[in-house]
C-alpha atoms as an extended CHARMM CRD file, in Angstrom:
* protein
*
       174  EXT
         1         1  PRO       CA            233.2850000000      -13.5560000000      187.6840000000  PROA      1               0.0000000000
         2         2  PHE       CA            232.7890000000      -11.1570000000      185.1090000000  PROA      2               0.0000000000
         3         3  ILE       CA            228.8370000000      -11.4980000000      184.3400000000  PROA      3               0.0000000000
         4         4  LEU       CA            227.8160000000      -10.4370000000      180.4850000000  PROA      4               0.0000000000
         5         5  TYR       CA            224.3760000000       -9.5750000000      179.9320000000  PROA      5               0.0000000000
         6         6  PHE       CA            222.8140000000      -10.0760000000      176.9050000000  PROA      6               0.0000000000
         7         7  ASP       CA            219.1970000000       -8.8880000000      177.1880000000  PROA      7               0.0000000000
         8         8  ASP       CA            217.1350000000       -8.0070000000      174.3220000000  PROA      8               0.0000000000
         9         9  PHE       CA            218.3470000000      -10.1660000000      171.0890000000  PROA      9               0.0000000000
        10        10  SER       CA            216.3710000000       -7.2300000000      169.5210000000  PROA      10              0.0000000000
        11        11  ASP       CA            218.4170000000       -4.2430000000      170.2440000000  PROA      11              0.0000000000
        12        12  ARG       CA            219.2890000000       -2.6950000000      167.3330000000  PROA      12              0.0000000000
        13        13  VAL       CA            222.6440000000       -1.1010000000      165.9990000000  PROA      13              0.0000000000
        14        14  PRO       CA            221.5640000000        3.0030000000      165.9160000000  PROA      14              0.0000000000
        15        15  ASP       CA            222.3960000000        4.3120000000      162.5430000000  PROA      15              0.0000000000
        16        16  GLU       CA            225.0260000000        7.2510000000      164.2170000000  PROA      16              0.0000000000
        17        17  ILE       CA            226.0470000000        6.9250000000      167.2800000000  PROA      17              0.0000000000
        18        18  VAL       CA            226.6230000000       10.7770000000      168.2370000000  PROA      18              0.0000000000
        19        19  PHE       CA            229.4820000000       11.9360000000      170.9010000000  PROA      19              0.0000000000
        20        20  PRO       CA            228.9710000000       15.5670000000      172.5400000000  PROA      20              0.0000000000
        21        21  ALA       CA            230.2970000000       18.3320000000      170.8790000000  PROA      21              0.0000000000
        22        22  ASP       CA            232.7150000000       18.8350000000      174.2570000000  PROA      22              0.0000000000
        23        23  TYR       CA            233.9810000000       15.3330000000      174.2780000000  PROA      23              0.0000000000
        24        24  GLN       CA            237.6830000000       16.0320000000      172.4480000000  PROA      24              0.0000000000
        25        25  ASN       CA            238.0040000000       18.5190000000      175.1980000000  PROA      25              0.0000000000
        26        26  THR       CA            236.8080000000       16.6210000000      177.7400000000  PROA      26              0.0000000000
        27        27  GLY       CA            236.3360000000       12.9050000000      176.6080000000  PROA      27              0.0000000000
        28        28  LYS       CA            232.8180000000       12.7200000000      179.3640000000  PROA      28              0.0000000000
        29        29  LEU       CA            230.1250000000       10.5440000000      177.6450000000  PROA      29              0.0000000000
        30        30  THR       CA            226.4860000000       11.6470000000      177.2130000000  PROA      30              0.0000000000
        31        31  ARG       CA            223.7020000000       10.3470000000      179.2630000000  PROA      31              0.0000000000
        32        32  ASN       CA            221.3590000000        9.0300000000      177.1780000000  PROA      32              0.0000000000
        33        33  LYS       CA            220.3790000000        5.8880000000      175.4040000000  PROA      33              0.0000000000
        34        34  LEU       CA            223.7960000000        5.9350000000      173.4020000000  PROA      34              0.0000000000
        35        35  ARG       CA            226.0520000000        5.9500000000      175.8930000000  PROA      35              0.0000000000
        36        36  ASP       CA            226.6680000000        2.3410000000      175.9370000000  PROA      36              0.0000000000
        37        37  TRP       CA            227.8190000000        2.3530000000      171.9790000000  PROA      37              0.0000000000
        38        38  GLN       CA            229.7520000000        5.2870000000      173.2060000000  PROA      38              0.0000000000
        39        39  GLU       CA            231.9600000000        3.4310000000      175.2430000000  PROA      39              0.0000000000
        40        40  ILE       CA            231.9900000000        0.6450000000      172.9640000000  PROA      40              0.0000000000
        41        41  ILE       CA            233.5210000000        2.7890000000      169.8620000000  PROA      41              0.0000000000
        42        42  GLU       CA            235.9270000000        4.1910000000      172.9480000000  PROA      42              0.0000000000
        43        43  GLU       CA            237.0650000000        0.6340000000      173.6500000000  PROA      43              0.0000000000
        44        44  ILE       CA            237.2120000000       -0.0240000000      169.8970000000  PROA      44              0.0000000000
        45        45  PHE       CA            239.3130000000        2.5170000000      169.3930000000  PROA      45              0.0000000000
        46        46  LYS       CA            241.3780000000        1.5380000000      172.9990000000  PROA      46              0.0000000000
        47        47  ARG       CA            242.1140000000       -1.5940000000      171.1060000000  PROA      47              0.0000000000
        48        48  ALA       CA            242.9170000000       -1.4160000000      168.0850000000  PROA      48              0.0000000000
        49        49  ASP       CA            246.6380000000       -0.8660000000      167.2110000000  PROA      49              0.0000000000
        50        50  THR       CA            246.7900000000        2.2700000000      165.3770000000  PROA      50              0.0000000000
        51        51  GLU       CA            250.2350000000        4.9070000000      164.6080000000  PROA      51              0.0000000000
        52        52  GLY       CA            250.1980000000        8.7180000000      165.2830000000  PROA      52              0.0000000000
        53        53  ILE       CA            247.6740000000        8.1910000000      168.3340000000  PROA      53              0.0000000000
        54        54  ASP       CA            248.5440000000       10.7070000000      171.3150000000  PROA      54              0.0000000000
        55        55  ASP       CA            249.1560000000        8.5780000000      174.8230000000  PROA      55              0.0000000000
        56        56  GLU       CA            247.7480000000       11.9590000000      176.5450000000  PROA      56              0.0000000000
        57        57  GLU       CA            244.2790000000       11.8820000000      176.0490000000  PROA      57              0.0000000000
        58        58  THR       CA            242.1950000000        8.7910000000      175.1480000000  PROA      58              0.0000000000
        59        59  PRO       CA            242.5320000000        7.4260000000      172.1430000000  PROA      59              0.0000000000
        60        60  LEU       CA            239.3260000000        8.5940000000      170.9950000000  PROA      60              0.0000000000
        61        61  GLN       CA            239.9240000000       12.2200000000      172.0410000000  PROA      61              0.0000000000
        62        62  SER       CA            243.4420000000       11.8840000000      170.3420000000  PROA      62              0.0000000000
        63        63  TYR       CA            241.6480000000       11.2600000000      166.8230000000  PROA      63              0.0000000000
        64        64  MET       CA            238.9920000000       13.9400000000      167.2060000000  PROA      64              0.0000000000
        65        65  ASN       CA            241.3500000000       16.2420000000      167.7260000000  PROA      65              0.0000000000
        66        66  ILE       CA            243.8900000000       15.1740000000      165.4270000000  PROA      66              0.0000000000
        67        67  SER       CA            243.0690000000       17.9750000000      161.7890000000  PROA      67              0.0000000000
        68        68  ASN       CA            244.4670000000       15.9620000000      158.5730000000  PROA      68              0.0000000000
        69        69  SER       CA            242.5880000000       14.1870000000      157.2530000000  PROA      69              0.0000000000
        70        70  ASP       CA            244.6170000000       11.9810000000      155.5140000000  PROA      70              0.0000000000
        71        71  ARG       CA            246.1680000000       10.5040000000      159.1790000000  PROA      71              0.0000000000
        72        72  LYS       CA            242.2780000000       10.4010000000      160.0600000000  PROA      72              0.0000000000
        73        73  GLY       CA            241.5300000000        8.0100000000      157.2160000000  PROA      73              0.0000000000
        74        74  ASP       CA            244.7810000000        5.9440000000      158.2210000000  PROA      74              0.0000000000
        75        75  ILE       CA            243.6480000000        5.3880000000      161.4400000000  PROA      75              0.0000000000
        76        76  LEU       CA            240.0450000000        4.2990000000      160.9460000000  PROA      76              0.0000000000
        77        77  SER       CA            241.8530000000        1.6950000000      158.2150000000  PROA      77              0.0000000000
        78        78  ASP       CA            243.4670000000        0.5220000000      161.3720000000  PROA      78              0.0000000000
        79        79  ILE       CA            239.8770000000        0.2990000000      163.3450000000  PROA      79              0.0000000000
        80        80  GLU       CA            238.5810000000       -1.2770000000      161.5480000000  PROA      80              0.0000000000
        81        81  ASP       CA            241.3190000000       -4.2150000000      160.4020000000  PROA      81              0.0000000000
        82        82  GLU       CA            240.8830000000       -3.9890000000      163.5310000000  PROA      82              0.0000000000
        83        83  LEU       CA            237.0600000000       -5.4290000000      163.8560000000  PROA      83              0.0000000000
        84        84  ASN       CA            237.0500000000       -6.9100000000      160.8520000000  PROA      84              0.0000000000
        85        85  ASN       CA            239.8260000000       -9.9650000000      162.8880000000  PROA      85              0.0000000000
        86        86  GLU       CA            237.2030000000       -9.6870000000      165.7500000000  PROA      86              0.0000000000
        87        87  ILE       CA            234.3130000000      -10.0010000000      163.6260000000  PROA      87              0.0000000000
        88        88  ILE       CA            234.3730000000      -10.5890000000      160.4900000000  PROA      88              0.0000000000
        89        89  LYS       CA            237.1060000000      -13.1930000000      160.4130000000  PROA      89              0.0000000000
        90        90  GLU       CA            234.0560000000      -15.3990000000      163.7970000000  PROA      90              0.0000000000
        91        91  TRP       CA            231.5000000000      -14.5030000000      160.5260000000  PROA      91              0.0000000000
        92        92  LYS       CA            233.3900000000      -16.1780000000      157.7630000000  PROA      92              0.0000000000
        93        93  ARG       CA            234.5970000000      -18.9320000000      160.7630000000  PROA      93              0.0000000000
        94        94  ILE       CA            230.3350000000      -19.8300000000      160.6390000000  PROA      94              0.0000000000
        95        95  LYS       CA            230.3790000000      -19.8160000000      158.2060000000  PROA      95              0.0000000000
        96        96  LYS       CA            232.9070000000      -22.3740000000      157.0810000000  PROA      96              0.0000000000
        97        97  SER       CA            231.0390000000      -24.1450000000      159.5650000000  PROA      97              0.0000000000
        98        98  GLY       CA            228.5870000000      -24.9650000000      157.4500000000  PROA      98              0.0000000000
        99        99  LYS       CA            226.3730000000      -23.3590000000      158.7800000000  PROA      99              0.0000000000
       100       100  SER       CA            223.0840000000      -21.8030000000      156.8040000000  PROA      100             0.0000000000
       101       101  LEU       CA            223.3200000000      -17.9970000000      157.0930000000  PROA      101             0.0000000000
       102       102  ALA       CA            221.2600000000      -15.4860000000      154.8810000000  PROA      102             0.0000000000
       103       103  ASP       CA            223.2160000000      -12.7180000000      154.6840000000  PROA      103             0.0000000000
       104       104  ASP       CA            225.8660000000      -15.1300000000      154.0670000000  PROA      104             0.0000000000
       105       105  SER       CA            228.4170000000      -13.3060000000      151.6640000000  PROA      105             0.0000000000
       106       106  GLU       CA            231.7560000000      -14.0570000000      151.6730000000  PROA      106             0.0000000000
       107       107  LYS       CA            233.3620000000      -10.4880000000      150.6790000000  PROA      107             0.0000000000
       108       108  LEU       CA            231.9540000000       -8.6030000000      153.0420000000  PROA      108             0.0000000000
       109       109  ASN       CA            233.8800000000       -5.9330000000      155.1760000000  PROA      109             0.0000000000
       110       110  LEU       CA            232.8640000000       -3.0160000000      158.0290000000  PROA      110             0.0000000000
       111       111  VAL       CA            233.2750000000       -0.4540000000      157.8350000000  PROA      111             0.0000000000
       112       112  ILE       CA            233.4560000000        2.9380000000      160.2180000000  PROA      112             0.0000000000
       113       113  VAL       CA            232.2590000000        6.1690000000      159.2430000000  PROA      113             0.0000000000
       114       114  ASN       CA            233.3700000000        9.4610000000      161.0090000000  PROA      114             0.0000000000
       115       115  GLU       CA            231.7730000000       13.1130000000      160.5270000000  PROA      115             0.0000000000
       116       116  GLU       CA            231.7420000000       15.4000000000      162.6420000000  PROA      116             0.0000000000
       117       117  GLY       CA            231.6360000000       13.2310000000      165.2900000000  PROA      117             0.0000000000
       118       118  LYS       CA            229.1270000000       11.5440000000      164.5590000000  PROA      118             0.0000000000
       119       119  PHE       CA            229.8780000000        7.7470000000      163.9180000000  PROA      119             0.0000000000
       120       120  GLU       CA            228.8940000000        4.8090000000      161.5630000000  PROA      120             0.0000000000
       121       121  PHE       CA            229.0240000000        1.3410000000      161.0650000000  PROA      121             0.0000000000
       122       122  LYS       CA            228.7320000000        0.2290000000      157.8500000000  PROA      122             0.0000000000
       123       123  VAL       CA            229.3880000000       -2.8450000000      156.1990000000  PROA      123             0.0000000000
       124       124  ARG       CA            230.9800000000       -2.9120000000      152.5870000000  PROA      124             0.0000000000
       125       125  ASP       CA            229.7410000000       -5.8150000000      150.0620000000  PROA      125             0.0000000000
       126       126  LYS       CA            231.2170000000       -7.0020000000      147.2250000000  PROA      126             0.0000000000
       127       127  SER       CA            229.5500000000       -9.8420000000      146.1930000000  PROA      127             0.0000000000
       128       128  ASN       CA            228.1160000000       -8.8040000000      142.8240000000  PROA      128             0.0000000000
       129       129  GLN       CA            230.0910000000       -8.7210000000      140.5890000000  PROA      129             0.0000000000
       130       130  ASP       CA            233.1260000000       -7.8300000000      142.5070000000  PROA      130             0.0000000000
       131       131  LYS       CA            231.4250000000       -4.5410000000      142.8050000000  PROA      131             0.0000000000
       132       132  ARG       CA            231.4750000000       -2.6300000000      146.2160000000  PROA      132             0.0000000000
       133       133  ARG       CA            229.0020000000       -1.6870000000      147.6390000000  PROA      133             0.0000000000
       134       134  THR       CA            227.9920000000        0.1950000000      151.0010000000  PROA      134             0.0000000000
       135       135  PHE       CA            225.6260000000       -0.6850000000      153.2660000000  PROA      135             0.0000000000
       136       136  ASN       CA            224.5510000000        0.5780000000      157.1110000000  PROA      136             0.0000000000
       137       137  ILE       CA            223.8680000000       -2.9120000000      159.7420000000  PROA      137             0.0000000000
       138       138  GLY       CA            220.5970000000       -1.8490000000      159.9640000000  PROA      138             0.0000000000
       139       139  GLU       CA            220.2670000000       -3.0160000000      155.8390000000  PROA      139             0.0000000000
       140       140  ARG       CA            221.8790000000       -6.4020000000      156.0940000000  PROA      140             0.0000000000
       141       141  SER       CA            219.9400000000       -9.7150000000      157.7500000000  PROA      141             0.0000000000
       142       142  LYS       CA            218.5410000000       -9.5010000000      161.1100000000  PROA      142             0.0000000000
       143       143  GLY       CA            220.8910000000      -12.5620000000      161.5790000000  PROA      143             0.0000000000
       144       144  PHE       CA            223.7330000000      -10.2910000000      160.6340000000  PROA      144             0.0000000000
       145       145  GLN       CA            222.2960000000       -7.6470000000      163.3080000000  PROA      145             0.0000000000
       146       146  TRP       CA            222.3470000000       -9.8250000000      165.6970000000  PROA      146             0.0000000000
       147       147  PHE       CA            225.6730000000      -11.2710000000      165.4860000000  PROA      147             0.0000000000
       148       148  PHE       CA            227.3420000000       -8.0720000000      165.0540000000  PROA      148             0.0000000000
       149       149  ASN       CA            225.5770000000       -6.5510000000      168.2040000000  PROA      149             0.0000000000
       150       150  TYR       CA            225.6110000000       -9.2010000000      170.2860000000  PROA      150             0.0000000000
       151       151  MET       CA            229.7060000000       -9.4370000000      169.1010000000  PROA      151             0.0000000000
       152       152  ILE       CA            230.6170000000       -6.3080000000      169.3760000000  PROA      152             0.0000000000
       153       153  LYS       CA            229.2300000000       -6.0010000000      172.9560000000  PROA      153             0.0000000000
       154       154  LEU       CA            231.0830000000       -9.2990000000      173.9570000000  PROA      154             0.0000000000
       155       155  LYS       CA            234.3570000000       -8.7590000000      171.6370000000  PROA      155             0.0000000000
       156       156  PHE       CA            234.4330000000       -4.7310000000      173.0960000000  PROA      156             0.0000000000
       157       157  ASN       CA            232.4310000000       -4.4700000000      175.9710000000  PROA      157             0.0000000000
       158       158  PRO       CA            234.9470000000       -2.2040000000      177.7460000000  PROA      158             0.0000000000
       159       159  ASN       CA            234.1630000000       -4.0730000000      180.9500000000  PROA      159             0.0000000000
       160       160  TYR       CA            235.0370000000       -6.8900000000      180.1360000000  PROA      160             0.0000000000
       161       161  LYS       CA            239.4260000000       -8.0830000000      178.5760000000  PROA      161             0.0000000000
       162       162  LYS       CA            239.6080000000      -11.0840000000      176.7400000000  PROA      162             0.0000000000
       163       163  LYS       CA            238.9660000000      -12.9480000000      179.6560000000  PROA      163             0.0000000000
       164       164  LEU       CA            237.3220000000      -16.3500000000      179.7220000000  PROA      164             0.0000000000
       165       165  GLU       CA            238.2590000000      -18.2280000000      182.4700000000  PROA      165             0.0000000000
       166       166  ASN       CA            235.7950000000      -17.1400000000      185.2910000000  PROA      166             0.0000000000
       167       167  SER       CA            233.2810000000      -15.4710000000      183.1570000000  PROA      167             0.0000000000
       168       168  ILE       CA            229.9370000000      -15.9720000000      182.5860000000  PROA      168             0.0000000000
       169       169  PHE       CA            227.2650000000      -15.4410000000      179.7420000000  PROA      169             0.0000000000
       170       170  LEU       CA            223.9500000000      -15.1250000000      180.4760000000  PROA      170             0.0000000000
       171       171  LEU       CA            221.2020000000      -14.2000000000      176.9580000000  PROA      171             0.0000000000
       172       172  ASP       CA            217.9880000000      -14.2410000000      178.0120000000  PROA      172             0.0000000000
       173       173  GLU       CA            215.3280000000      -15.7640000000      175.4680000000  PROA      173             0.0000000000
       174       174  PRO       CA            218.0910000000      -15.6140000000      172.9320000000  PROA      174             0.0000000000
């Protein structure tokens, strides 16, 4: 069976996930602690229903090689739709089930920002008189940070292909 192991609930989402300068040509990831997050970003791009991605490269490489900023923005919008469908939708489902959540806004959306090979996950909150305010994941409640970390590693794990049958989840000291 596929085993998904969550060993550290204090693990936090990095403020930025940086790719090597030559990634768009080579597709090679770094060998540092950000590699897991780089693989998650790659997987998000693979699973999102995006238009305008070249099939000859990985979807992320193709995206990084696009020079038209409008086209890149459209692709990131598709990525955000996928993130919101998979993660924020689940957050709202838990909230509706009557669970008390510290970060309980109904008006949250995930945003992914890309600048020069760096990606950031952010949360856009419209709960303050419908004014949009954007925050890093690390600026949200610890519960939301943990939930986001868990869900993104579950939903976009490059080794896990949404097959719940015969899978084992190991949670070390949740």
